[in-house]
Structure formats: C-alpha cells, structure tokens
Amino acid sequence: MDKSTITTYLNANKERVLNELLELLRIPSVSADSKYNNDVLKTAEAVKQRLVEAGADKVEVSKTKGFPVIYGEKIIDPKKPTVVVYGHYDVQPADPLNLWDTPPFEPTLRKTAVHPEGAIFARGACDDKGQMYMHVKAFELMMKTNTLPCNVKFMIEGEEEVGSPSLGQWVRDNKERLKGDVILISDTSIIANDTPSIDAGLRGLAYMEVEVTGPNRDLHSGVYGGAVANPINILCKMIADCHDENRHITIPKFYDDVVELSKAERDDMAKAPFNLDEYKKDLGIADVLGEKGFTTIERTGIRPTLDVNGIWGGYTGEGAKTVLPSKAFAKISMRLVPNQNSDKIAALFQKHFESVAPNYVSVKVTVHHGGEPVVVSTESIGYKAASKAMEETYGKKPVPTRGGGSIPIVALFKKELGLDSILMGFGLDSDALHSPNEHYGLFNYYKGIETIPLFYKHYTEMSKK
Ligand code: BES
Ligand code: MN
Ligand code: MN
C-alpha cells in the first residue's frame, strides 16, 4: 500500500464515492423521533448493502431492542491483527428547520471560508454518516486494490445520538464475534484542515431532567402573583445557583474525583494552536465565559460542566397570556472528565437539587442517559499508527487533543471487550454538528478515505514488533 495506489483509486472513483454519501444523507435517520423509524431502518439496510458491495463478508442487519447494528467483516488471516470499526448511521433531529439555508435532508454543495473546496450541507454530513462512510470507502479501496493488510470488522449502530441504549447489550451478546485488537472511530474533530489532531480523550456525560411544581394548577398571575411561588422563577434561580462567581459548579462533592492535570500536562495542552479571537468571531460573541483559572481549551477538554439544554413551562405560544404556571421543566447535562463517574454525579445532582428546593415547590429529578469519560494513551500502537497515517497525508504530525464531546460507548468497549478506541476524526468543530446547516468538507471526506488505509498499514506493521 503506497500513497499513489490510494490517490489513483480515489481520483478514478471520486464522484461515485461522493454521490453514494449524498444518497445516504437523503434518508432522514433521526433516532430521537419515532416519526422517522422507517427511515432509520432504511438507512440500516442501505449501509448493509454498501458494505456488501465493498466486499465485506457475513454482513448482517443485527437486531437489538432498538435500532439494529450493522455488522460485517473481512478476515484475511486469523493470525493478523483485527481492526474493529465503529460508527453511527443515526443523526440528530434537524430542528429548528427554519434556520437551515437548504433543507437538511437534501444535501447540497457549497463553499465556505474554511472549506474553499466545498462542503456537503446536510444533517449527518459530518456526524456521523460522512465520517462513518469514509471507512466503508477506505475498505472498498483496500479490497479493490488488493491492499487490505489485516482483518476488519464493522459495527455501525443506529442509536448513538440517543445514548446507545441497546449497544451495550449487543456488544455483550456478540463478544466472540467482536474479538479484535483495536477499535477505530471517526466521530470527532481535528483542530483545522492545516492542523491535524487526534483526540486522546473524551468527556463523559450525565443527563438529567427536572420538574418543579408549585401550585396545584395554573393560576391567574394577577390574582395570585406576588403571593405564590412561580416554579419557573424558582427553577431559574436553582439553575443559576449551580455556578458560583468563578463559574465553579456548586454541587457538593462534584469535583471530588476530577483528575487535575500536572503543570507539564497543561503546558503540553497549551501547545495546540488556538486563536481566541477567531473562536469568538466564529461564534459571534464578544467574550467567552468559563471556569476561572482555565483556558478555553482546558474548559472544554479537561474540566467538567453543567448546562441547561432546554427549559420550558408556562405559556410560550403566540401573543401574551398572563399565567402563573403550576410547573417548570429543564433538561440539564453535565460533561464529565476522568475519573468522574456518571452514576455518582447523577446521584449528587439529584440530592443537591432536591435539598436546595424551597418548601413552596416540590422537585422531581430523573436521570436520562449517561456515559463515562475516556483517555487514550498516546503511547499505544493504535494512537501511534493513527498519528503516522495522518502525518503522511497532512504533512504534519497531529496534535493530541481532548475532545469535549462524548461517545459513551467507548468506555463500554474497554470494559466489555478490553479494547482501546482510537479517535481518528476528520471533522471540524465549526462544521455545525447538531446545529442548523451541518456540513462536512469535501477535503475532509477525501482526506479521511486517504488516511484510513494508512492506519491499517501502520497498525499491522507496528503490531508485529
Ligand atoms: N460525534 C459526537 C461526539 C463528538 C463530537 C465528540 C465532536 C468529539 C467532538 C457524538 O455523535 C455525539 O454527539 N455524542 C453526544 C452524546 C450522546 C450521549 C448523545 C454528545 O456528545 O452530546
Ligand atoms: Mn457522532
Ligand atoms: Mn452527535
């Protein structure tokens, strides 16, 4: 396998490789919304078909209690290493629809400042259909050019965006079939197209919902207002009190298990290129806000957070209605860092929220999904192989970074399969994942397909030593 084999094949198949992805992006595989159930299943079938065409064996749409997992493999020699590829074919809801410049499930190509060669605009373009499909095409490339150097197994799920509720059981049920040496995932980002990076860690997550109840019914805000607690006002105060003036989280024991980085480790992190002015400009904000004593990169990489994802209650329709609502709700998530534990943090949050509630309201806290933080050793063969592969295709050694997002299943792969995951992503944080106008650069898509075969090559070679 050399670079020219890759570029020759890619050049000859450039259009088809793109059109196939566009076709996949036209199916609205929104896992969170049951209205799209059939489309999610249709996407699963399409992925299966593509894996078959690429040359995988034993391809199967494997049932779970939720959406199926697509499995496929190519075993060329049981003595050779096995790379297990993980990705997801489900996408986030596209709402709010009116903020999209072009419809989310009608992919279109447009140029942007950071993507002068053009980008694919569609829900899932980057997260994760585009990045997942690079692996299918890189596999096809290795099959068609007779250069697959090791065994490969695919595990593509359809419930990542809703917390992977079925994958844990599926992994436990398929331990034999999933035997391998390393997990390879492209579902994260690089710093910039001229600054490759590899996530050497991801944050965990604890996702909660709270319900605050005041009076037993909605009231006239004139007749009762001023005398009866308004649960929305109370909830807002309770949320505001979760941070102190230094943006520290005030939940007792919240930081107990947080691993503090050494000065040397923090100095190392600070070497990653980052321009705060560009960051602010990209987001249209005059200033950033975060925990005192930490840089922006540290705030998203190695520090835990607490954020409201949604808040509702009372009257939100057209015009005005004078009402003192009976209930207020919020969805609150906490990003976790090593060695915090999502069950433990969920319990601390629940206890705290219930204990600070004044007696004129009642509070109900429920736990949604969670996931554990992970760190990936930069000394592992997998990381080194990914680093070498990227260095070859980008002409620069990738910087180790800490990803702020979460892929909860990564910790489970380690626990159940004993395997490390290599987070070789190719997207950009500015690609608007989970936002309107999500996109994925053509440069990034092709660069991924070009880099992945080199990972296989280096991983296989490095495993021999
Ligand atoms: N691909 C993202 C995670 C991600 C994005 C990691 C960018 C690092 C950089 C993934 O699809 C995702 O959105 N995960 C969710 C967690 C899940 C439980 C819904 C997240 O991070 O919010
Ligand atoms: Mn993803
Ligand atoms: Mn996502």
CSV table of N, CA and C in Angstrom, one decimal, residues 67-181:
chain,number,residue,atom,x,y,z
A,67,PHE,N,-32.8,0.2,17.5
A,67,PHE,CA,-32.4,0.1,16.1
A,67,PHE,C,-31.3,-0.9,15.9
A,68,PRO,N,-31.2,-1.5,14.7
A,68,PRO,CA,-30.2,-2.5,14.5
A,68,PRO,C,-28.8,-2.0,14.4
A,69,VAL,N,-27.9,-2.9,14.6
A,69,VAL,CA,-26.4,-2.7,14.4
A,69,VAL,C,-26.1,-3.4,13.1
A,70,ILE,N,-25.3,-2.7,12.3
A,70,ILE,CA,-24.8,-3.4,11.1
A,70,ILE,C,-23.5,-4.0,11.4
A,71,TYR,N,-23.4,-5.3,11.1
A,71,TYR,CA,-22.1,-6.0,11.3
A,71,TYR,C,-21.6,-6.5,10.0
A,72,GLY,N,-20.3,-6.5,9.8
A,72,GLY,CA,-19.7,-7.0,8.6
A,72,GLY,C,-18.3,-7.3,8.9
A,73,GLU,N,-17.6,-8.2,8.2
A,73,GLU,CA,-16.2,-8.4,8.4
A,73,GLU,C,-15.5,-8.9,7.2
A,74,LYS,N,-14.2,-8.8,7.3
A,74,LYS,CA,-13.3,-9.4,6.3
A,74,LYS,C,-12.1,-10.0,7.1
A,75,ILE,N,-12.1,-11.3,7.1
A,75,ILE,CA,-11.0,-12.0,7.8
A,75,ILE,C,-10.0,-12.5,6.8
A,76,ILE,N,-8.9,-11.9,6.6
A,76,ILE,CA,-8.0,-12.4,5.6
A,76,ILE,C,-7.0,-13.5,6.2
A,77,ASP,N,-6.7,-13.4,7.5
A,77,ASP,CA,-5.8,-14.3,8.1
A,77,ASP,C,-6.0,-14.1,9.7
A,78,PRO,N,-6.5,-15.2,10.3
A,78,PRO,CA,-6.7,-15.0,11.8
A,78,PRO,C,-5.5,-14.7,12.6
A,79,LYS,N,-4.3,-14.9,12.0
A,79,LYS,CA,-3.1,-14.5,12.8
A,79,LYS,C,-2.8,-13.0,12.7
A,80,LYS,N,-3.4,-12.4,11.7
A,80,LYS,CA,-3.1,-10.9,11.5
A,80,LYS,C,-4.0,-10.1,12.5
A,81,PRO,N,-3.6,-8.9,12.8
A,81,PRO,CA,-4.4,-8.1,13.7
A,81,PRO,C,-5.8,-7.8,13.1
A,82,THR,N,-6.7,-7.5,14.0
A,82,THR,CA,-8.1,-7.1,13.6
A,82,THR,C,-8.5,-5.7,14.1
A,83,VAL,N,-8.9,-4.9,13.1
A,83,VAL,CA,-9.3,-3.6,13.4
A,83,VAL,C,-10.9,-3.6,13.5
A,84,VAL,N,-11.5,-3.2,14.6
A,84,VAL,CA,-12.9,-3.1,14.7
A,84,VAL,C,-13.3,-1.6,14.5
A,85,VAL,N,-14.1,-1.4,13.4
A,85,VAL,CA,-14.5,-0.1,13.1
A,85,VAL,C,-15.9,0.2,13.7
A,86,TYR,N,-16.0,1.3,14.4
A,86,TYR,CA,-17.3,1.7,15.0
A,86,TYR,C,-17.7,3.0,14.4
A,87,GLY,N,-19.0,3.2,14.1
A,87,GLY,CA,-19.6,4.4,13.6
A,87,GLY,C,-21.1,4.4,13.9
A,88,HIS,N,-21.7,5.5,13.6
A,88,HIS,CA,-23.2,5.5,13.7
A,88,HIS,C,-23.9,6.1,12.5
A,89,TYR,N,-25.0,5.4,12.1
A,89,TYR,CA,-25.8,5.9,10.9
A,89,TYR,C,-27.0,6.7,11.3
A,90,ASP,N,-27.2,6.9,12.6
A,90,ASP,CA,-28.3,7.8,13.0
A,90,ASP,C,-27.8,9.2,13.1
A,91,VAL,N,-28.8,10.1,13.1
A,91,VAL,CA,-28.4,11.6,13.1
A,91,VAL,C,-29.3,12.3,14.1
A,92,GLN,N,-28.9,13.5,14.5
A,92,GLN,CA,-29.6,14.3,15.4
A,92,GLN,C,-30.9,14.9,14.7
A,93,PRO,N,-31.9,15.3,15.4
A,93,PRO,CA,-33.0,15.9,14.8
A,93,PRO,C,-32.5,17.2,14.1
A,94,ALA,N,-33.2,17.6,13.0
A,94,ALA,CA,-32.8,18.7,12.2
A,94,ALA,C,-33.3,20.1,12.8
A,95,ASP,N,-34.2,20.1,13.7
A,95,ASP,CA,-34.8,21.3,14.2
A,95,ASP,C,-33.7,22.3,14.7
A,96,PRO,N,-33.9,23.6,14.7
A,96,PRO,CA,-35.0,24.3,14.1
A,96,PRO,C,-34.9,24.4,12.5
A,97,LEU,N,-35.9,23.9,11.8
A,97,LEU,CA,-35.8,23.7,10.4
A,97,LEU,C,-35.6,25.1,9.7
A,98,ASN,N,-36.3,26.1,10.2
A,98,ASN,CA,-36.3,27.4,9.5
A,98,ASN,C,-34.9,28.1,9.5
A,99,LEU,N,-33.9,27.5,10.3
A,99,LEU,CA,-32.6,28.1,10.3
A,99,LEU,C,-31.7,27.5,9.3
A,100,TRP,N,-32.2,26.5,8.6
A,100,TRP,CA,-31.3,25.9,7.5
A,100,TRP,C,-31.4,26.7,6.2
A,101,ASP,N,-30.3,26.9,5.6
A,101,ASP,CA,-30.3,27.6,4.3
A,101,ASP,C,-30.8,26.7,3.2
A,102,THR,N,-30.5,25.4,3.3
A,102,THR,CA,-31.0,24.5,2.4
A,102,THR,C,-31.6,23.3,3.2
A,103,PRO,N,-32.6,22.6,2.7
A,103,PRO,CA,-33.2,21.5,3.5
A,103,PRO,C,-32.2,20.5,4.0
A,104,PRO,N,-32.3,20.1,5.3
A,104,PRO,CA,-31.4,19.2,5.9
A,104,PRO,C,-31.2,17.8,5.3
A,105,PHE,N,-32.2,17.4,4.6
A,105,PHE,CA,-32.1,16.0,4.0
A,105,PHE,C,-32.1,16.1,2.5
A,106,GLU,N,-31.7,17.3,2.0
A,106,GLU,CA,-31.4,17.4,0.5
A,106,GLU,C,-30.0,18.0,0.4
A,107,PRO,N,-29.0,17.1,0.5
A,107,PRO,CA,-27.6,17.6,0.6
A,107,PRO,C,-27.3,18.4,-0.6
A,108,THR,N,-26.6,19.5,-0.3
A,108,THR,CA,-26.1,20.4,-1.4
A,108,THR,C,-24.6,20.8,-1.1
A,109,LEU,N,-23.9,21.1,-2.2
A,109,LEU,CA,-22.5,21.5,-2.0
A,109,LEU,C,-22.4,23.0,-2.0
A,110,ARG,N,-21.6,23.5,-1.1
A,110,ARG,CA,-21.3,25.0,-1.1
A,110,ARG,C,-19.9,25.2,-0.5
A,111,LYS,N,-19.4,26.3,-1.0
A,111,LYS,CA,-18.0,26.7,-0.4
A,111,LYS,C,-18.2,27.6,0.8
A,112,THR,N,-17.3,27.4,1.7
A,112,THR,CA,-17.3,28.3,2.9
A,112,THR,C,-15.8,28.8,3.1
A,113,ALA,N,-15.7,29.7,4.1
A,113,ALA,CA,-14.3,30.3,4.3
A,113,ALA,C,-13.3,29.2,4.7
A,114,VAL,N,-13.8,28.3,5.5
A,114,VAL,CA,-12.8,27.2,5.9
A,114,VAL,C,-12.8,26.0,5.0
A,115,HIS,N,-13.8,26.0,4.1
A,115,HIS,CA,-13.9,24.9,3.1
A,115,HIS,C,-13.9,25.5,1.7
A,116,PRO,N,-12.8,26.0,1.3
A,116,PRO,CA,-12.8,26.7,-0.1
A,116,PRO,C,-13.0,25.6,-1.2
A,117,GLU,N,-12.8,24.4,-0.9
A,117,GLU,CA,-13.1,23.4,-1.9
A,117,GLU,C,-14.5,22.9,-1.9
A,118,GLY,N,-15.3,23.4,-1.0
A,118,GLY,CA,-16.7,23.0,-1.0
A,118,GLY,C,-17.0,22.1,0.2
A,119,ALA,N,-18.2,22.1,0.7
A,119,ALA,CA,-18.6,21.3,1.8
A,119,ALA,C,-20.0,20.7,1.5
A,120,ILE,N,-20.3,19.6,2.0
A,120,ILE,CA,-21.7,19.0,1.9
A,120,ILE,C,-22.5,19.4,3.0
A,121,PHE,N,-23.6,20.1,2.7
A,121,PHE,CA,-24.5,20.6,3.7
A,121,PHE,C,-25.7,19.6,3.9
A,122,ALA,N,-25.8,19.0,5.0
A,122,ALA,CA,-26.9,18.1,5.3
A,122,ALA,C,-26.8,17.6,6.8
A,123,ARG,N,-27.9,17.3,7.4
A,123,ARG,CA,-27.9,16.7,8.7
A,123,ARG,C,-27.1,15.3,8.6
A,124,GLY,N,-26.1,15.2,9.5
A,124,GLY,CA,-25.4,13.9,9.5
A,124,GLY,C,-24.2,13.9,8.5
A,125,ALA,N,-24.0,15.0,7.8
A,125,ALA,CA,-22.9,15.1,6.8
A,125,ALA,C,-21.5,14.8,7.5
A,126,CYS,N,-21.4,15.4,8.7
A,126,CYS,CA,-20.1,15.2,9.5
A,126,CYS,C,-20.4,14.2,10.6
A,127,ASP,N,-21.5,14.3,11.2
A,127,ASP,CA,-21.8,13.5,12.4
A,127,ASP,C,-23.0,12.6,12.2
A,128,ASP,N,-22.8,11.3,11.8
A,128,ASP,CA,-21.5,10.7,11.6
A,128,ASP,C,-21.5,10.0,10.2
A,129,LYS,N,-22.6,10.3,9.4
A,129,LYS,CA,-22.7,9.5,8.1
A,129,LYS,C,-21.4,9.7,7.3
A,130,GLY,N,-21.0,11.0,7.1
A,130,GLY,CA,-19.9,11.3,6.3
A,130,GLY,C,-18.6,10.6,6.8
A,131,GLN,N,-18.4,10.7,8.1
A,131,GLN,CA,-17.2,10.1,8.7
A,131,GLN,C,-17.3,8.6,8.7
A,132,MET,N,-18.4,8.1,9.0
A,132,MET,CA,-18.6,6.6,9.0
A,132,MET,C,-18.4,6.0,7.6
A,133,TYR,N,-18.9,6.8,6.6
A,133,TYR,CA,-18.9,6.2,5.2
A,133,TYR,C,-17.4,6.2,4.7
A,134,MET,N,-16.6,7.1,5.2
A,134,MET,CA,-15.2,7.1,4.8
A,134,MET,C,-14.6,5.7,5.0
A,135,HIS,N,-15.0,5.1,6.1
A,135,HIS,CA,-14.5,3.8,6.5
A,135,HIS,C,-14.9,2.7,5.5
A,136,VAL,N,-16.2,2.8,5.0
A,136,VAL,CA,-16.7,1.9,4.1
A,136,VAL,C,-15.9,2.0,2.8
A,137,LYS,N,-15.7,3.3,2.4
A,137,LYS,CA,-15.0,3.5,1.1
A,137,LYS,C,-13.5,3.2,1.2
A,138,ALA,N,-12.9,3.5,2.3
A,138,ALA,CA,-11.5,3.1,2.5
A,138,ALA,C,-11.3,1.6,2.5
A,139,PHE,N,-12.3,0.9,3.0
A,139,PHE,CA,-12.3,-0.6,3.0
A,139,PHE,C,-12.4,-1.1,1.5
A,140,GLU,N,-13.4,-0.5,0.8
A,140,GLU,CA,-13.6,-0.8,-0.6
A,140,GLU,C,-12.3,-0.6,-1.4
A,141,LEU,N,-11.6,0.5,-1.1
A,141,LEU,CA,-10.4,0.9,-1.8
A,141,LEU,C,-9.3,-0.3,-1.5
A,142,MET,N,-9.2,-0.7,-0.3
A,142,MET,CA,-8.2,-1.7,0.1
A,142,MET,C,-8.6,-3.1,-0.6
A,143,MET,N,-9.9,-3.3,-0.6
A,143,MET,CA,-10.4,-4.6,-1.2
A,143,MET,C,-10.1,-4.6,-2.8
A,144,LYS,N,-10.5,-3.5,-3.4
A,144,LYS,CA,-10.4,-3.4,-4.8
A,144,LYS,C,-8.9,-3.3,-5.3
A,145,THR,N,-8.0,-2.8,-4.5
A,145,THR,CA,-6.6,-2.7,-4.9
A,145,THR,C,-5.8,-3.8,-4.2
A,146,ASN,N,-6.5,-4.7,-3.6
A,146,ASN,CA,-5.8,-5.9,-3.0
A,146,ASN,C,-4.7,-5.4,-2.0
A,147,THR,N,-5.1,-4.5,-1.2
A,147,THR,CA,-4.1,-4.0,-0.2
A,147,THR,C,-4.5,-4.1,1.2
A,148,LEU,N,-5.6,-4.8,1.5
A,148,LEU,CA,-6.1,-4.9,2.9
A,148,LEU,C,-5.0,-5.7,3.7
A,149,PRO,N,-4.3,-5.1,4.7
A,149,PRO,CA,-3.2,-5.7,5.3
A,149,PRO,C,-3.6,-6.6,6.5
A,150,CYS,N,-4.8,-6.4,7.0
A,150,CYS,CA,-5.2,-7.1,8.2
A,150,CYS,C,-6.7,-7.4,8.2
A,151,ASN,N,-7.2,-7.9,9.3
A,151,ASN,CA,-8.7,-8.2,9.3
A,151,ASN,C,-9.4,-7.0,9.8
A,152,VAL,N,-10.7,-6.9,9.4
A,152,VAL,CA,-11.5,-5.8,9.7
A,152,VAL,C,-12.9,-6.3,10.1
A,153,LYS,N,-13.5,-5.6,11.1
A,153,LYS,CA,-14.9,-5.9,11.5
A,153,LYS,C,-15.6,-4.6,11.6
A,154,PHE,N,-16.8,-4.5,11.1
A,154,PHE,CA,-17.6,-3.3,11.2
A,154,PHE,C,-18.7,-3.4,12.2
A,155,MET,N,-18.9,-2.4,13.0
A,155,MET,CA,-20.0,-2.4,13.9
A,155,MET,C,-20.6,-0.9,13.8
A,156,ILE,N,-21.7,-0.8,13.1
A,156,ILE,CA,-22.2,0.6,12.8
A,156,ILE,C,-23.6,0.6,13.5
A,157,GLU,N,-23.8,1.5,14.5
A,157,GLU,CA,-25.0,1.5,15.2
A,157,GLU,C,-26.0,2.6,14.8
A,158,GLY,N,-27.2,2.5,15.2
A,158,GLY,CA,-28.2,3.5,14.9
A,158,GLY,C,-28.9,4.2,16.0
A,159,GLU,N,-28.2,4.2,17.2
A,159,GLU,CA,-28.8,4.8,18.4
A,159,GLU,C,-27.8,5.7,19.1
A,160,GLU,N,-26.7,6.1,18.5
A,160,GLU,CA,-25.6,6.9,19.2
A,160,GLU,C,-26.2,8.2,19.7
A,161,GLU,N,-27.0,8.8,18.9
A,161,GLU,CA,-27.5,10.2,19.2
A,161,GLU,C,-28.6,10.1,20.3
A,162,VAL,N,-29.0,9.0,20.7
A,162,VAL,CA,-29.9,8.9,21.8
A,162,VAL,C,-29.3,8.1,23.0
A,163,GLY,N,-28.0,8.1,23.0
A,163,GLY,CA,-27.2,7.5,24.2
A,163,GLY,C,-27.0,6.0,24.1
A,164,SER,N,-27.0,5.4,22.9
A,164,SER,CA,-26.7,4.0,22.6
A,164,SER,C,-27.4,3.1,23.6
A,165,PRO,N,-28.7,3.1,23.8
A,165,PRO,CA,-29.4,2.3,24.8
A,165,PRO,C,-29.3,0.8,24.6
A,166,SER,N,-29.1,0.4,23.3
A,166,SER,CA,-29.1,-1.1,23.0
A,166,SER,C,-27.7,-1.6,22.8
A,167,LEU,N,-26.8,-0.8,22.5
A,167,LEU,CA,-25.5,-1.3,22.0
A,167,LEU,C,-24.7,-2.1,23.1
A,168,GLY,N,-24.9,-1.7,24.3
A,168,GLY,CA,-24.2,-2.4,25.4
A,168,GLY,C,-24.5,-3.8,25.5
A,169,GLN,N,-25.8,-4.1,25.4
A,169,GLN,CA,-26.3,-5.5,25.4
A,169,GLN,C,-25.8,-6.2,24.2
A,170,TRP,N,-25.9,-5.5,23.0
A,170,TRP,CA,-25.5,-6.1,21.8
A,170,TRP,C,-24.0,-6.5,21.8
A,171,VAL,N,-23.2,-5.6,22.4
A,171,VAL,CA,-21.8,-5.9,22.5
A,171,VAL,C,-21.5,-7.2,23.4
A,172,ARG,N,-22.3,-7.2,24.5
A,172,ARG,CA,-22.1,-8.4,25.4
A,172,ARG,C,-22.6,-9.7,24.8
A,173,ASP,N,-23.6,-9.6,23.9
A,173,ASP,CA,-24.1,-10.7,23.2
A,173,ASP,C,-23.2,-11.2,22.1
A,174,ASN,N,-22.3,-10.3,21.6
A,174,ASN,CA,-21.5,-10.6,20.4
A,174,ASN,C,-20.0,-10.5,20.7
A,175,LYS,N,-19.7,-10.8,22.0
A,175,LYS,CA,-18.3,-10.7,22.4
A,175,LYS,C,-17.3,-11.5,21.5
A,176,GLU,N,-17.7,-12.7,21.2
A,176,GLU,CA,-16.9,-13.6,20.4
A,176,GLU,C,-16.6,-13.0,19.0
A,177,ARG,N,-17.7,-12.6,18.4
A,177,ARG,CA,-17.7,-12.1,17.1
A,177,ARG,C,-16.9,-10.8,17.0
A,178,LEU,N,-16.8,-10.1,18.1
A,178,LEU,CA,-16.2,-8.8,18.1
A,178,LEU,C,-14.7,-8.8,18.6
A,179,LYS,N,-14.2,-10.1,18.7
A,179,LYS,CA,-12.8,-10.2,19.1
A,179,LYS,C,-11.9,-9.4,18.1
A,180,GLY,N,-11.0,-8.6,18.7
A,180,GLY,CA,-10.1,-7.8,17.8
A,180,GLY,C,-9.0,-7.2,18.6
A,181,ASP,N,-8.3,-6.3,18.0
A,181,ASP,CA,-7.1,-5.7,18.7
A,181,ASP,C,-7.3,-4.2,19.0
